[in-house]
């Protein structure tokens, strides 16, 4: 590639990063996710290959879990097909869970989060007469 084309490509990458920072277009990529039912637990699997573990953030609120992070785009990218930049994904729980019960692991590019299901209990009182 010649110098003017590389310079223009770098300008476009810089512009893309600035737009991402503003957040006007939302996340440039959305990692795919699966919910798995494990009887007493729910498991969230989120594909995040190439995401720096230090950039990952996760929190629960209002019956949903939000996962955010960032996959860096190489500064001297010559050809790019893999999306990069910041992402944020909010996934509603398919069933009620115990608040703050999430346990997360990251391995082989998959964020694996296990949540304990909340099973409502009903108090049964007996009348003694």
mmCIF file of C-alpha atoms in Angstrom:
data_model
loop_
_atom_site.group_PDB
_atom_site.id
_atom_site.type_symbol
_atom_site.label_atom_id
_atom_site.label_comp_id
_atom_site.label_asym_id
_atom_site.label_seq_id
_atom_site.Cartn_x
_atom_site.Cartn_y
_atom_site.Cartn_z
ATOM 1 C CA UNK A 1 0.000 0.000 0.000
ATOM 2 C CA UNK A 2 1.273 3.485 -0.731
ATOM 3 C CA UNK A 3 1.783 6.178 1.895
ATOM 4 C CA UNK A 4 -1.310 8.334 1.070
ATOM 5 C CA UNK A 5 -3.596 5.302 1.378
ATOM 6 C CA UNK A 6 -2.030 4.270 4.707
ATOM 7 C CA UNK A 7 -2.309 7.823 6.018
ATOM 8 C CA UNK A 8 -5.987 7.979 5.026
ATOM 9 C CA UNK A 9 -6.647 4.598 6.633
ATOM 10 C CA UNK A 10 -5.069 5.829 9.872
ATOM 11 C CA UNK A 11 -7.242 8.976 9.736
ATOM 12 C CA UNK A 12 -10.347 6.826 9.331
ATOM 13 C CA UNK A 13 -9.331 4.616 12.276
ATOM 14 C CA UNK A 14 -8.781 7.702 14.442
ATOM 15 C CA UNK A 15 -12.177 9.088 13.441
ATOM 16 C CA UNK A 16 -13.828 5.759 14.272
ATOM 17 C CA UNK A 17 -12.255 5.760 17.736
ATOM 18 C CA UNK A 18 -13.460 9.321 18.338
ATOM 19 C CA UNK A 19 -17.013 8.378 17.355
ATOM 20 C CA UNK A 20 -16.862 5.339 19.669
ATOM 21 C CA UNK A 21 -15.758 7.609 22.503
ATOM 22 C CA UNK A 22 -18.761 9.851 21.927
ATOM 23 C CA UNK A 23 -21.039 6.829 22.025
ATOM 24 C CA UNK A 24 -23.327 8.181 19.332
ATOM 25 C CA UNK A 25 -23.464 4.918 17.413
ATOM 26 C CA UNK A 26 -23.484 2.526 20.355
ATOM 27 C CA UNK A 27 -21.099 -0.389 20.504
ATOM 28 C CA UNK A 28 -19.192 -1.087 17.291
ATOM 29 C CA UNK A 29 -19.454 -4.788 18.058
ATOM 30 C CA UNK A 30 -21.595 -7.001 20.207
ATOM 31 C CA UNK A 31 -20.158 -10.242 21.567
ATOM 32 C CA UNK A 32 -22.538 -13.189 21.102
ATOM 33 C CA UNK A 33 -23.980 -14.695 24.278
ATOM 34 C CA UNK A 34 -25.727 -17.861 25.460
ATOM 35 C CA UNK A 35 -27.728 -18.523 28.619
ATOM 36 C CA UNK A 36 -27.531 -22.130 29.858
ATOM 37 C CA UNK A 37 -29.930 -23.643 32.424
ATOM 38 C CA UNK A 38 -28.108 -25.802 34.983
ATOM 39 C CA UNK A 39 -31.002 -26.663 37.332
ATOM 40 C CA UNK A 40 -29.878 -24.646 40.379
ATOM 41 C CA UNK A 41 -27.773 -22.147 38.399
ATOM 42 C CA UNK A 42 -27.797 -20.087 35.218
ATOM 43 C CA UNK A 43 -24.626 -19.831 33.170
ATOM 44 C CA UNK A 44 -23.839 -16.918 30.858
ATOM 45 C CA UNK A 45 -21.309 -17.571 28.104
ATOM 46 C CA UNK A 46 -20.034 -14.495 26.265
ATOM 47 C CA UNK A 47 -17.521 -14.690 23.404
ATOM 48 C CA UNK A 48 -14.853 -12.035 23.997
ATOM 49 C CA UNK A 49 -11.694 -13.218 22.197
ATOM 50 C CA UNK A 50 -8.907 -10.681 22.219
ATOM 51 C CA UNK A 51 -10.488 -8.583 24.973
ATOM 52 C CA UNK A 52 -8.052 -7.490 27.676
ATOM 53 C CA UNK A 53 -9.286 -9.061 30.948
ATOM 54 C CA UNK A 54 -8.376 -5.809 32.741
ATOM 55 C CA UNK A 55 -10.920 -3.943 30.593
ATOM 56 C CA UNK A 56 -13.838 -6.211 31.502
ATOM 57 C CA UNK A 57 -16.473 -4.817 33.850
ATOM 58 C CA UNK A 58 -19.662 -6.516 34.958
ATOM 59 C CA UNK A 59 -22.553 -5.480 37.186
ATOM 60 C CA UNK A 60 -26.084 -6.605 38.003
ATOM 61 C CA UNK A 61 -29.027 -4.256 38.177
ATOM 62 C CA UNK A 62 -32.783 -4.493 37.715
ATOM 63 C CA UNK A 63 -32.964 -8.139 36.676
ATOM 64 C CA UNK A 64 -30.135 -7.886 34.146
ATOM 65 C CA UNK A 65 -26.372 -8.169 33.938
ATOM 66 C CA UNK A 66 -24.244 -5.682 32.002
ATOM 67 C CA UNK A 67 -20.845 -6.663 30.641
ATOM 68 C CA UNK A 68 -18.523 -4.065 29.128
ATOM 69 C CA UNK A 69 -14.984 -4.156 27.844
ATOM 70 C CA UNK A 70 -12.680 -3.247 25.003
ATOM 71 C CA UNK A 71 -10.823 -5.056 22.259
ATOM 72 C CA UNK A 72 -7.921 -2.954 21.005
ATOM 73 C CA UNK A 73 -7.447 -2.378 17.292
ATOM 74 C CA UNK A 74 -3.791 -2.569 16.220
ATOM 75 C CA UNK A 75 -2.347 0.867 15.428
ATOM 76 C CA UNK A 76 -0.885 -0.275 12.110
ATOM 77 C CA UNK A 77 -3.775 -2.419 10.911
ATOM 78 C CA UNK A 78 -3.440 -3.157 7.205
ATOM 79 C CA UNK A 79 -6.548 -5.287 6.781
ATOM 80 C CA UNK A 80 -9.298 -5.588 9.337
ATOM 81 C CA UNK A 81 -12.313 -7.883 9.521
ATOM 82 C CA UNK A 82 -12.556 -8.376 13.274
ATOM 83 C CA UNK A 83 -14.496 -5.604 14.978
ATOM 84 C CA UNK A 84 -12.798 -3.834 17.832
ATOM 85 C CA UNK A 85 -13.171 -1.015 20.274
ATOM 86 C CA UNK A 86 -15.474 -0.722 23.243
ATOM 87 C CA UNK A 87 -18.573 -2.816 23.786
ATOM 88 C CA UNK A 88 -21.344 -2.911 26.338
ATOM 89 C CA UNK A 89 -24.002 -5.576 26.485
ATOM 90 C CA UNK A 90 -26.969 -5.766 28.870
ATOM 91 C CA UNK A 91 -28.635 -9.158 29.110
ATOM 92 C CA UNK A 92 -31.819 -9.732 31.098
ATOM 93 C CA UNK A 93 -31.770 -12.778 33.350
ATOM 94 C CA UNK A 94 -34.101 -15.463 31.922
ATOM 95 C CA UNK A 95 -35.008 -16.407 35.511
ATOM 96 C CA UNK A 96 -34.686 -14.799 38.928
ATOM 97 C CA UNK A 97 -31.211 -15.090 40.447
ATOM 98 C CA UNK A 98 -29.727 -14.519 43.871
ATOM 99 C CA UNK A 99 -28.359 -10.945 43.813
ATOM 100 C CA UNK A 100 -24.571 -10.666 43.533
ATOM 101 C CA UNK A 101 -24.126 -14.433 43.191
ATOM 102 C CA UNK A 102 -22.177 -14.209 39.924
ATOM 103 C CA UNK A 103 -18.854 -16.027 39.697
ATOM 104 C CA UNK A 104 -16.877 -15.237 36.534
ATOM 105 C CA UNK A 105 -13.984 -16.911 34.732
ATOM 106 C CA UNK A 106 -12.313 -16.001 31.454
ATOM 107 C CA UNK A 107 -10.709 -18.806 29.469
ATOM 108 C CA UNK A 108 -10.010 -19.316 25.761
ATOM 109 C CA UNK A 109 -11.801 -16.067 24.896
ATOM 110 C CA UNK A 110 -15.055 -17.036 26.618
ATOM 111 C CA UNK A 111 -16.375 -15.193 29.667
ATOM 112 C CA UNK A 112 -18.161 -17.819 31.744
ATOM 113 C CA UNK A 113 -20.389 -16.448 34.520
ATOM 114 C CA UNK A 114 -22.403 -18.651 36.870
ATOM 115 C CA UNK A 115 -25.392 -17.241 38.792
ATOM 116 C CA UNK A 116 -27.364 -18.988 41.514
ATOM 117 C CA UNK A 117 -31.089 -19.239 40.744
ATOM 118 C CA UNK A 118 -33.481 -17.794 43.280
ATOM 119 C CA UNK A 119 -36.322 -20.113 44.144
ATOM 120 C CA UNK A 120 -39.120 -18.344 45.973
ATOM 121 C CA UNK A 121 -40.128 -20.047 49.170
ATOM 122 C CA UNK A 122 -43.486 -19.933 50.829
ATOM 123 C CA UNK A 123 -43.759 -20.100 54.590
ATOM 124 C CA UNK A 124 -46.299 -22.681 55.702
ATOM 125 C CA UNK A 125 -47.809 -22.005 59.080
ATOM 126 C CA UNK A 126 -49.838 -24.474 60.997
ATOM 127 C CA UNK A 127 -52.752 -23.511 63.149
ATOM 128 C CA UNK A 128 -52.735 -25.070 66.531
ATOM 129 C CA UNK A 129 -56.034 -24.908 68.225
#
